[in-house]
Amino acid sequence: MSKFQGIEFYKKSDKKYHLLPFRFINLTEEKLLLTNLVGEYYLTDRKVLDDLVHHQLDRENLAYSNLRSRHFLYDEQTSIAKNLLKIKYRTKFNRLADFTSLHMFVVSLRCEHSCPYCQVSRQSDDKKKYDMSEEVASKSIDLTLRSPSKNIKIEFQGGESLLNFELIKYIVEEAKSRNVDKNLGFVIATNLAVVTQEILDYCLMHDIHISTSLDGPKSLHNKNRPRPGKNSYEKTIEGIQLTRDTLGFDKVNALMTTTEASLSMPKEIIDEYLLHNFSGIFLRPLSPYGFAIKTKKFNEYNASRWFEFYKQGLEYIIKLNKEGIRFREFYTSTILKKIFTLSDPGYVDLMSPAGIGIAAVVYNYDGNIFASDESRMLAEMGENKFKMGNVLHDTYKDIFLSDALLDPLEDSFALSVPMCNDCAFENYCGADPVYHYATTNDFVGRKPESDFCYRNMNAFKYIFNRMDSDKFVEDLFMSWSK
Amino acid sequence: MEIEVSFDLKVYSLDTLKKAAYRYINVFSINFDIQPKQVRCTLAFTDKSTPDQCKYYVDQFKKEVLDQDLRNTIKNETEPVRNLILAQAFSKTGLVDDE
């Protein structure tokens, strides 16, 4: 007896099939994107969609087998589809059981820079007022190590974190000595202006990574990031070199902040990153915290301008890759990872349930705990909506079961939000209640008026259209998802 | 500027019309007047909207109603299997039956 079904089995003309849950959206007038329960996708036209939904799709049609293999429909030959979807869905949300892995310690609000876009730094010599104390640090370490996550990353933030390097040393050594079974990692976010060989030697000894800021070419960087001596750029570049020499080439990464002045310079900014041999760049969206939040029009205007900036930057990066220069854009990579894999890259803005509190948490210098770095910035503007508690007064349970965390998580869950719940991009997008609260005083906001929605919808459409129109881009983007 | 559009209740549900209208909340406000056999929708645009823009968005709204209707069909057919998959994905209790 043959181990295989005969050809007649596969030629059955019975049109009976069942739909599995999926959503769709127009990418262009003619082209539609279909996404299933776990974010697997299929590009097609209106006729196929109509035929599919009305059970008129012929089995001989190539779309039929494609849609069947991607779990948009099942028939008598593929009854296992439901079980596979179940396993994939469970895998997709597996991260939730791990809970908070990123713990940010704001060791000082003091900073020798005076960047106009920064909401949190303070020019002050008063160390006691704006530096984290050992008592606050100690309690914060206890909370950090209570997280069920096996992998814990402690990130030191500022102000300028290196201005309180003694406390960083205390936290690193205490965390290591109290740790029983976690994989601990450490990152210092610093502008590198005050870094020394001695500091880097300590980082080498404790395998501490460095994350710094590089906004672009010298003129732009120094304009964005004023400091005494007007030499922020020079200090950063020197610091990057010293870090690479001491810790290793890949132990330092750089982030840019997009400002009004950046928007016309995507190529120059990318060239600056290439000049310093970085493997990619994160063309970060504009932050709504601060001045932009007060003037809604300014904000909306910049959402479309950011998208143009992003598009120009991405096209330039694609061109570089076509010329053989390997370089990637990290915002796109994050989205691609969500499109092509079931693992979550852990980018708080693009998570649902929102990543606040359950993917990252911030211990502020004064002991207050916030659900994200943006929540802390909002607090500096006088809005404490996302303050989860204080390390000195509240227990682990009080903090992580606080209404300040659970209310926004519950309210903003994209599967129950108008428009998000039937959006084909929902699997790739996020809830971001902090952003929406900052801009609309509501955890959800109205999505048609949300520039978060505008920005991401446009980015998703652009990414899918580019992959569909250019095989090179499809292959390139696939490689970025790994 | 106000433009009136009517939909037959035998063809489209009020819920479908509401969902379609929500997508254009940033473009027009809407009033639903429910008649025995149809829903009369009055779309109110801002004074800044040109007649061409208004016509464009009325067309888009009509297309969106069709899309929402299709989404509703998918949702109705797939709701049981969706609930089953979600329940089983997060359940190890064995209390959820496949059939």
XYZ file of C-alpha atoms in Angstrom, chain B residues 53-90:
38
model
C -12.458 66.798 -1.121
C -15.954 66.171 0.217
C -16.858 64.051 -2.812
C -13.611 62.090 -2.435
C -14.297 61.296 1.208
C -17.925 60.368 0.580
C -16.665 57.835 -1.997
C -14.056 56.577 0.454
C -16.716 56.260 3.145
C -18.909 54.170 0.830
C -15.970 51.887 -0.002
C -15.164 51.592 3.677
C -18.752 50.534 4.396
C -18.274 47.700 1.915
C -14.999 46.705 3.552
C -16.536 46.789 7.004
C -19.367 44.613 5.775
C -16.831 42.104 4.459
C -14.931 42.236 7.753
C -18.173 41.535 9.535
C -18.770 38.459 7.373
C -15.263 37.166 8.167
C -15.698 37.925 11.850
C -19.047 36.143 12.083
C -17.757 33.039 10.342
C -14.473 32.839 12.212
C -15.527 33.913 15.691
C -15.996 30.365 17.090
C -12.661 29.113 15.754
C -10.941 32.308 16.876
C -12.274 31.882 20.415
C -11.258 28.237 20.386
C -7.704 29.015 19.267
C -7.315 31.805 21.819
C -8.703 29.664 24.617
C -6.482 26.721 23.794
C -3.415 28.875 23.249
C -3.507 29.977 26.869
